[in-house]
Short mmCIF file of C-alpha atoms in Angstrom, two decimals:
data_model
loop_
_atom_site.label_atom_id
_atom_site.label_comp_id
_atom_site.label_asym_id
_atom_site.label_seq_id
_atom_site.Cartn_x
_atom_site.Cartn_y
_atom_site.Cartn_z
CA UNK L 237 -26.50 1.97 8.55
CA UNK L 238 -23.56 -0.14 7.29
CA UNK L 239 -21.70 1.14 4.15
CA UNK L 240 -21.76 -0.96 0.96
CA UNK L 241 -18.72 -1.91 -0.42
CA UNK L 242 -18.29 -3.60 -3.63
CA UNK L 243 -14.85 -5.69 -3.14
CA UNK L 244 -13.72 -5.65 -6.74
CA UNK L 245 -11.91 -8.93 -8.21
CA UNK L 246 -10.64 -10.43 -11.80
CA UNK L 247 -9.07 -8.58 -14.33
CA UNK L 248 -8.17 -8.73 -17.90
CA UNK L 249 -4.37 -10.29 -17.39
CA UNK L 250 -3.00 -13.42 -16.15
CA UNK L 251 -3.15 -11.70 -12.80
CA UNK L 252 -6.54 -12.29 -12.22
CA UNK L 253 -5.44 -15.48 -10.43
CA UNK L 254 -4.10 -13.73 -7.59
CA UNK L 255 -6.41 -11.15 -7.39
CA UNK L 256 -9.15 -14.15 -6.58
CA UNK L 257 -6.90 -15.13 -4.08
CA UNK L 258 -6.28 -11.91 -2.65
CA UNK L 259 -10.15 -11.11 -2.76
CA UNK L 260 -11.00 -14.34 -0.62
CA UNK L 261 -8.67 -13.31 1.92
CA UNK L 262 -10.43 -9.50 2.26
CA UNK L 263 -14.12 -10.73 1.87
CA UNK L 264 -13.56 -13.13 4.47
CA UNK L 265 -11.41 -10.44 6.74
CA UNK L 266 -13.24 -7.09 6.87
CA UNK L 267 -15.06 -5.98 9.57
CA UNK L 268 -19.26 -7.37 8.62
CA UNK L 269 -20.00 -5.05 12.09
CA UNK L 270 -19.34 -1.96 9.72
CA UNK L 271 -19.66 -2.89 6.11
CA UNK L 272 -22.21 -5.04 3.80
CA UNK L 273 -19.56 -6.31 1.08
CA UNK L 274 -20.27 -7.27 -2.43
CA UNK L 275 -17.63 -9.53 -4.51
CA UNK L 276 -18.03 -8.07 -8.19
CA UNK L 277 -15.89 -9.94 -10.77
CA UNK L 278 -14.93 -7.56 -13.37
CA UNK L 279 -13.72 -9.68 -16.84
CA UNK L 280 -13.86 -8.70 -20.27
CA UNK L 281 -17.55 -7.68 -20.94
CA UNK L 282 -18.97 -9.91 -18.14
CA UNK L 283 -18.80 -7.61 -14.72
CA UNK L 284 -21.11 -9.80 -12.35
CA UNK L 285 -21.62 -10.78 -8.95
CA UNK L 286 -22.71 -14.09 -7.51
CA UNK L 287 -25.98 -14.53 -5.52
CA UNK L 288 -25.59 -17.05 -2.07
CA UNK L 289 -27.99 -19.05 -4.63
CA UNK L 290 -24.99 -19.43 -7.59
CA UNK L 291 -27.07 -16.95 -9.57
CA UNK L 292 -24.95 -14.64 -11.83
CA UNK L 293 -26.49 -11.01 -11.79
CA UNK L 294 -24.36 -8.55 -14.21
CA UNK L 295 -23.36 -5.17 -12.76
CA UNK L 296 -25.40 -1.84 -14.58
CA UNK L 297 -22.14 0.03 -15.90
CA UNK L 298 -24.49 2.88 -16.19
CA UNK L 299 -24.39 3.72 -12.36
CA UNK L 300 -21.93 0.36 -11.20
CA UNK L 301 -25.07 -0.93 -9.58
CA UNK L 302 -26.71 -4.29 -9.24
CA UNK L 303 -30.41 -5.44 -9.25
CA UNK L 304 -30.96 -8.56 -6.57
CA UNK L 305 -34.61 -9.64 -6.48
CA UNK L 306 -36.45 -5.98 -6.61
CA UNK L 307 -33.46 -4.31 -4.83
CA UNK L 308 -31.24 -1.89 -6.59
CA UNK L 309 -28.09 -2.01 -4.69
CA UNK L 310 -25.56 0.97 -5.18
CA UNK L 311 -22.03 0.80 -3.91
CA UNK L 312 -20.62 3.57 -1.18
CA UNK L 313 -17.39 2.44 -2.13
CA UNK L 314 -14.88 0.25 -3.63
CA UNK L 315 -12.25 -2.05 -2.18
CA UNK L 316 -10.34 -2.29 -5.51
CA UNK L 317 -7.84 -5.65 -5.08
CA UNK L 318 -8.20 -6.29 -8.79
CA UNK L 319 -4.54 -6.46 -10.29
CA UNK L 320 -3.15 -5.24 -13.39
CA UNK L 321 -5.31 -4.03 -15.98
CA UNK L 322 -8.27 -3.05 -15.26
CA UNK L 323 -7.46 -2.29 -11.42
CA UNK L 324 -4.34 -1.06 -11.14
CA UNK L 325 -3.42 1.29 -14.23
CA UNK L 326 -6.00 3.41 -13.85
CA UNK L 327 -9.15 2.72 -15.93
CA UNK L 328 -11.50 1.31 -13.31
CA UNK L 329 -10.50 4.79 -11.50
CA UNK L 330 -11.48 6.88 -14.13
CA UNK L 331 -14.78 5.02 -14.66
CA UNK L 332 -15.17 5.13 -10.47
CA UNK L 333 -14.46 9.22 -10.82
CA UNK L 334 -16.46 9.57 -13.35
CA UNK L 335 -19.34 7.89 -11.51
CA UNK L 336 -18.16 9.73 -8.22
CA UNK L 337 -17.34 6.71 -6.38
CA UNK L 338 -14.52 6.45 -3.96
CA UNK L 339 -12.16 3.39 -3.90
CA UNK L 340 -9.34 2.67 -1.56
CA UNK L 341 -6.31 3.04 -4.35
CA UNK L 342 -4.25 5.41 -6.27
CA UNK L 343 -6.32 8.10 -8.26
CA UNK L 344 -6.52 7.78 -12.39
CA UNK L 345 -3.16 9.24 -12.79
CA UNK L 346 -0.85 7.93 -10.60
CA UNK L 347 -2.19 4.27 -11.79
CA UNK L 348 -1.46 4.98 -15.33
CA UNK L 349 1.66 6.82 -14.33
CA UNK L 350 3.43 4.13 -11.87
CA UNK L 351 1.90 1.12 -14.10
CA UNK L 352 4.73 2.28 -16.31
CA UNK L 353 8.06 1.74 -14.92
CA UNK L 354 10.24 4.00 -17.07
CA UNK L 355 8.08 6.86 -16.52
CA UNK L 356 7.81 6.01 -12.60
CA UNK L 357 11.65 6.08 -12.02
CA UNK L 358 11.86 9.12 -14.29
CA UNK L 359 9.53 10.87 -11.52
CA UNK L 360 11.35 9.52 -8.13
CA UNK L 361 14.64 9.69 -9.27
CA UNK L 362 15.68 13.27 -8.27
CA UNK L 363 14.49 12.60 -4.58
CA UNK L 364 17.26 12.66 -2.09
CA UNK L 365 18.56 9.63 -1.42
CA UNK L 366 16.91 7.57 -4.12
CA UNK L 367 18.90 5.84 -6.36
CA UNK L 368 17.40 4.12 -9.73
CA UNK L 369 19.73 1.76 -11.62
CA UNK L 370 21.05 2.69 -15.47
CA UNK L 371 17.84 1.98 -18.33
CA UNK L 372 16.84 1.82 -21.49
CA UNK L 373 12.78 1.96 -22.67
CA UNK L 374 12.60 0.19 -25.42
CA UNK L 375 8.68 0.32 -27.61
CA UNK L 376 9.05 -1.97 -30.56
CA UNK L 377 11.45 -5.22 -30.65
CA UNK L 378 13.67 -4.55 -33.87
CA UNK L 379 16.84 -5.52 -34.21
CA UNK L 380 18.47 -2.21 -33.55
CA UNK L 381 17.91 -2.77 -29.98
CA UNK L 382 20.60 -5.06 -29.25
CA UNK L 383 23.79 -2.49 -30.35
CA UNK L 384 21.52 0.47 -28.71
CA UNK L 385 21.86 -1.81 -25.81
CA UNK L 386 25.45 -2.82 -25.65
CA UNK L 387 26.76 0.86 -26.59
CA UNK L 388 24.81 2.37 -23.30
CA UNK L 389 25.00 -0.22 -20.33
CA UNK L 390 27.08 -3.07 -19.17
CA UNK L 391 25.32 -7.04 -18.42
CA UNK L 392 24.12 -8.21 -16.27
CA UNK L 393 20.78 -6.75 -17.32
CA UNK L 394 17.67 -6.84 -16.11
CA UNK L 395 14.75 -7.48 -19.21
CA UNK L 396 11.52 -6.75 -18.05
CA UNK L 397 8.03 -5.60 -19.56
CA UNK L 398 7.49 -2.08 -18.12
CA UNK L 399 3.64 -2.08 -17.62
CA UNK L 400 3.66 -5.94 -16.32
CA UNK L 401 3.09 -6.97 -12.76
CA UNK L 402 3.81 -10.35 -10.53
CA UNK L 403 7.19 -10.30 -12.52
CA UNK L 404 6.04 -12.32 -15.43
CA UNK L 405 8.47 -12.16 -18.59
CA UNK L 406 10.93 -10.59 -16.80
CA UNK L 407 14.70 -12.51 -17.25
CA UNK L 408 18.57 -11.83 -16.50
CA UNK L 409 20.85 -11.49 -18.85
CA UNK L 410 24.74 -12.42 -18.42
CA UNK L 411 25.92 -12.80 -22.14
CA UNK L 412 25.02 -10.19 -25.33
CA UNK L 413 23.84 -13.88 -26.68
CA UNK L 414 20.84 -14.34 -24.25
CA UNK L 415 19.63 -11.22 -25.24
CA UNK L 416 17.45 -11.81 -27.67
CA UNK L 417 15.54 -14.40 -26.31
CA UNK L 418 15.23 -12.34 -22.92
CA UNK L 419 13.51 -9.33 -25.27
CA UNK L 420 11.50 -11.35 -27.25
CA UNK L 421 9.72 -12.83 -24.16
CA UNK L 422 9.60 -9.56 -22.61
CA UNK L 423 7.72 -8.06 -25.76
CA UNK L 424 5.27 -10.83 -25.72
CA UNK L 425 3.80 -9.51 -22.52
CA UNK L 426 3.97 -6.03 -23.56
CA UNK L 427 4.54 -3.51 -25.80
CA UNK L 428 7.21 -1.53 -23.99
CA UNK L 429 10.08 -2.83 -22.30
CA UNK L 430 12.71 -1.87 -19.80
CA UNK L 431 16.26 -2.96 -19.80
CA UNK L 432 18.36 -2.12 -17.06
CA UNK L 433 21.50 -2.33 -15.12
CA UNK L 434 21.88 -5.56 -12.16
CA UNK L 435 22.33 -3.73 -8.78
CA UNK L 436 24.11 -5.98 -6.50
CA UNK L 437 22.54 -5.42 -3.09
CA UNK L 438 20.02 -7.04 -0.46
CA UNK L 439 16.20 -6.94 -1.69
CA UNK L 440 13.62 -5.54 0.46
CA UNK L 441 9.73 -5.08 -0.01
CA UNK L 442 8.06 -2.26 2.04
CA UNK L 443 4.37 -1.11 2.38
CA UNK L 444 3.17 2.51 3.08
CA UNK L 445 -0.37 3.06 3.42
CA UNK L 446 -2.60 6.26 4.31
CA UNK L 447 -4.65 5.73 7.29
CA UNK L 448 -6.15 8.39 9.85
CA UNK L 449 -4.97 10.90 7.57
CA UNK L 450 -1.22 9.96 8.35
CA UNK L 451 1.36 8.12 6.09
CA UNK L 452 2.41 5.17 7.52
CA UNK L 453 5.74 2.76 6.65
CA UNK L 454 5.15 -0.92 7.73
CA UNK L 455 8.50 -3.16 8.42
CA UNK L 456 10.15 -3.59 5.59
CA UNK L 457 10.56 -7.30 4.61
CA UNK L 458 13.76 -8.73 3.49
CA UNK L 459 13.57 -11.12 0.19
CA UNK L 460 16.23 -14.00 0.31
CA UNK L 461 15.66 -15.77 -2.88
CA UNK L 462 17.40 -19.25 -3.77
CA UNK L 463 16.84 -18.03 -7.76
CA UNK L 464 18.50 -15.14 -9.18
CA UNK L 465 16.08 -12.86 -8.77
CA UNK L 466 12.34 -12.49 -7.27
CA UNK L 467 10.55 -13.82 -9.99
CA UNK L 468 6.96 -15.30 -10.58
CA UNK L 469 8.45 -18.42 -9.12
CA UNK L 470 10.05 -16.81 -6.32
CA UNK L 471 7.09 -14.60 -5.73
CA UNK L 472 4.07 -17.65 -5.83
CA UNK L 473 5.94 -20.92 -4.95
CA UNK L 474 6.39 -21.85 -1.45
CA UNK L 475 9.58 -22.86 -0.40
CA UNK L 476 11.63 -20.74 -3.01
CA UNK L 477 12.48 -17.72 -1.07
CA UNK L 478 13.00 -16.69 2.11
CA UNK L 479 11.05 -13.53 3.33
CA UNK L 480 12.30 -12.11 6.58
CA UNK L 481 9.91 -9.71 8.20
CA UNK L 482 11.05 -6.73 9.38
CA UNK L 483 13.89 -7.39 7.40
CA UNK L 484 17.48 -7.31 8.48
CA UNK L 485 18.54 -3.77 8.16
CA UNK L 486 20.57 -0.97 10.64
CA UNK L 487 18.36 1.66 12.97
CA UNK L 488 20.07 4.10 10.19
CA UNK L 489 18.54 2.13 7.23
CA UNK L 490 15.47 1.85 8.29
CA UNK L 491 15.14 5.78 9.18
CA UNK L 492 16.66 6.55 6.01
CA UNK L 493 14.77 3.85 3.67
CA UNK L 494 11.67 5.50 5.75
CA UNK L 495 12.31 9.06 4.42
CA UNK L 496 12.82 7.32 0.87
CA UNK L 497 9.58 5.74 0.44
CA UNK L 498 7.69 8.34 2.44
CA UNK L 499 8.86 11.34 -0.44
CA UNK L 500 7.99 8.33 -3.50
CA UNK L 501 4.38 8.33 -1.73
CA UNK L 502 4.12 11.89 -1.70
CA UNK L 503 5.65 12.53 -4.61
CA UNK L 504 3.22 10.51 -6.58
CA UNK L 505 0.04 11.32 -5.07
CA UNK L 506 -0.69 7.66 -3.74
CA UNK L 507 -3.82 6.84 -2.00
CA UNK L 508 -4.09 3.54 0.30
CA UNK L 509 -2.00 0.89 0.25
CA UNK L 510 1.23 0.92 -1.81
CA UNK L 511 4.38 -1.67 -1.61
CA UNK L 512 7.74 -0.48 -3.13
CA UNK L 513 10.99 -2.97 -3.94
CA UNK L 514 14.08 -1.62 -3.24
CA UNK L 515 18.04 -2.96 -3.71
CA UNK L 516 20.40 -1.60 -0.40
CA UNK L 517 23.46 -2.08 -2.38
CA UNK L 518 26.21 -4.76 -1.37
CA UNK L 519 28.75 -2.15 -1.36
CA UNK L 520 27.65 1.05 -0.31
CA UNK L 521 24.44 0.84 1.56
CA UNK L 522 22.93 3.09 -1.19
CA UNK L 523 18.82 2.94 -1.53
CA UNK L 524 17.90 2.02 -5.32
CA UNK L 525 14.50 1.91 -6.66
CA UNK L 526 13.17 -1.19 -8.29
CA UNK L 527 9.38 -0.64 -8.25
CA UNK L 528 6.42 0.27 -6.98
CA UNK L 529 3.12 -1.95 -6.62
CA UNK L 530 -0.61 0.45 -6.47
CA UNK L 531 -2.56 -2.65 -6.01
CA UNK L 532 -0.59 -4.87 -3.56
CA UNK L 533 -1.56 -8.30 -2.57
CA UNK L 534 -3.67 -9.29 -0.05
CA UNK L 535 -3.51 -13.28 0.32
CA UNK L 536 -2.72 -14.87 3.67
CA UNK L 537 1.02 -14.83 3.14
CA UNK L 538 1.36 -11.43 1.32
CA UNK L 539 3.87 -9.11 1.84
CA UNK L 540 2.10 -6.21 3.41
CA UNK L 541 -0.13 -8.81 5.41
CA UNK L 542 3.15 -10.25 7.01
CA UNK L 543 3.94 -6.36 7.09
CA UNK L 544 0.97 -5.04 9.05
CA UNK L 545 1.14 -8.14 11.64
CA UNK L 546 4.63 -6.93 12.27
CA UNK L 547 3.17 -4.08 14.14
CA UNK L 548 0.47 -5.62 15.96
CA UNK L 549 -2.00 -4.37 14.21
CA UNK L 550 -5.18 -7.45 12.83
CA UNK L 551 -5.39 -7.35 9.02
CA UNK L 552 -9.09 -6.55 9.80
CA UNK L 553 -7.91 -2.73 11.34
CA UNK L 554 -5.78 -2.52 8.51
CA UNK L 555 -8.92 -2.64 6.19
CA UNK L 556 -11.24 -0.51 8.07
CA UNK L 557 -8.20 2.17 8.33
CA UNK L 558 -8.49 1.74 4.23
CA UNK L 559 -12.01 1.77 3.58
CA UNK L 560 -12.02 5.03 5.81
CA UNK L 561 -9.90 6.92 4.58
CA UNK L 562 -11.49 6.78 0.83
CA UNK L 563 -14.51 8.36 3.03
CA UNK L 564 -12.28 11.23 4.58
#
């Protein structure tokens, strides 16, 4: 019998966009030989899924089951590619645990846990090796903020919102004048906000991913941007930045950036698939911390996609190694 697997799309925040796109790439990749896939779009009080006829049936949040014809069709499991909230901070996996269905990401706590930046780095940062730059979390935008600011780091600064994803209303700052401006758009994604130190260093993206019961680190990829930093822009816009898979790095940086990322994994309980950003600094090599992703994406010219190719390995294993190992 092939396993049902509800391949979970939408979201409630502007990253529902890519998590469409991502979902078209995995419905139209995994392996049919093995699995019967549902796409369920999960929105703001309309969870559905779309009959070959166009028909909209809505999903039973009783059991996360859906009704086609006289079937009832329940779900062995969840491919969860549904960014930011309700996907990747941990609410859908509560409801999922509650339910006792397994999905292919991070458990209920790690999501809500490395959804927040602040608290993330405040977990990783005593691991050998690991660097994380100087930062302040700020949770209300008063005025106060600005000489709280100035009296504990030096600019550049990085602005960000700490619980946002695909780098939206995240700026640099040069001057104490742009600061304002840089928190105000920060705050109007989200309630708390991070500001913190510019590292000077090469940018690299690297996926680790649980498969076979073994922890495995892809090639890292190397991010050469033409803007300042790897922003929405540089992230979604062709043409803007240069991504150099594996990326350009010594046999003793990529053991050592290996070791990093591997302890981060561990250390925070992920499940499946995970990418983590990380600055090699311009003038000492060092390994700092920028972020990590629970809920990377999956479109055609995605990070971890270019990643897994990199070993030889079709996008299709990839995703039965995934779907698997939520089974194990």
């Amino acid at each position: 019998m092939k396993k049902k697997i509800a391949l979970v799309t939408g979201g409630f925040t502007g990253e529902s966009v890519i998590s469409l796109k991502s979902a078209a790439v995995v419905e139209k990749t995994i392996d049919r030989d093995r699995y019967d896939v549902y796409k369920i779009f999960v929105y703001p009080g309309d969870w559905h899924f779309v009959c070959a006829s166009g028909e909209k049936i809505p999903v039973d949040l009783n059991d996360f089951s859906i009704t086609i014809g006289d079937e009832k069709v329940k779900f062995d499991g969840v491919f969860n590619i549904l960014h930011g909230s309700p996907g990747e901070d941990g609410k859908l996996a509560g409801y999922f645990d509650m339910l006792g269905i397994p999905y292919t990401t991070c458990d209920q706590l790690t999501s809500a846990i490395t959804m927040n930046k602040g608290y993330t780095k405040a977990i990783v940062q005593d691991i050998p090796e690991l660097n994380v730059a100087r930062s302040i979390q700020l949770f209300e935008n008063v005025v106060e903020n600005a000489s709280k600011i100035a009296d504990s780091l030096t600019l550049p600064l990085f602005i960000k919102p700490n619980n946002g994803g695909s780098s939206i209303g995240m700026s640099k700052v040069k001057t104490w004048e742009e600061l304002p401006e840089a928190l105000g758009k920060a705050f109007a994604e989200d309630a708390q906000v991070l500001v913190e130190e510019f590292v000077s260093g090469r940018e690299f993206s690297i996926g680790i991913f649980k498969g076979k019961g073994q922890i495995t680190v892809l090639p890292a990829t190397e991010i050469v941007s033409s803007k300042e930093f790897f922003d929405y822009e540089a992230k979604y816009v062709p043409g803007v930045c240069e991504e150099i898979t594996p990326g350009r790095m010594t046999e003793e940086e990529v053991e050592r950036v290996g070791r990093i990322v591997t302890k981060v994994y561990e250390k925070l309980n992920c499940k499946g698939a995970v990418r983590i950003d990380y600055f090699l600094q311009n003038e000492t090599g060092k390994f700092y911390f920028i972020e990590i992703n629970t809920v990377p994406g999956q479109t055609e010219t995605s990070l971890i996609s270019q990643q897994v190719k990199a070993t030889g390995k079709s996008i299709k294993e990839f995703y039965t190694e995934l779907i698997e190992e939520m089974f194990s």
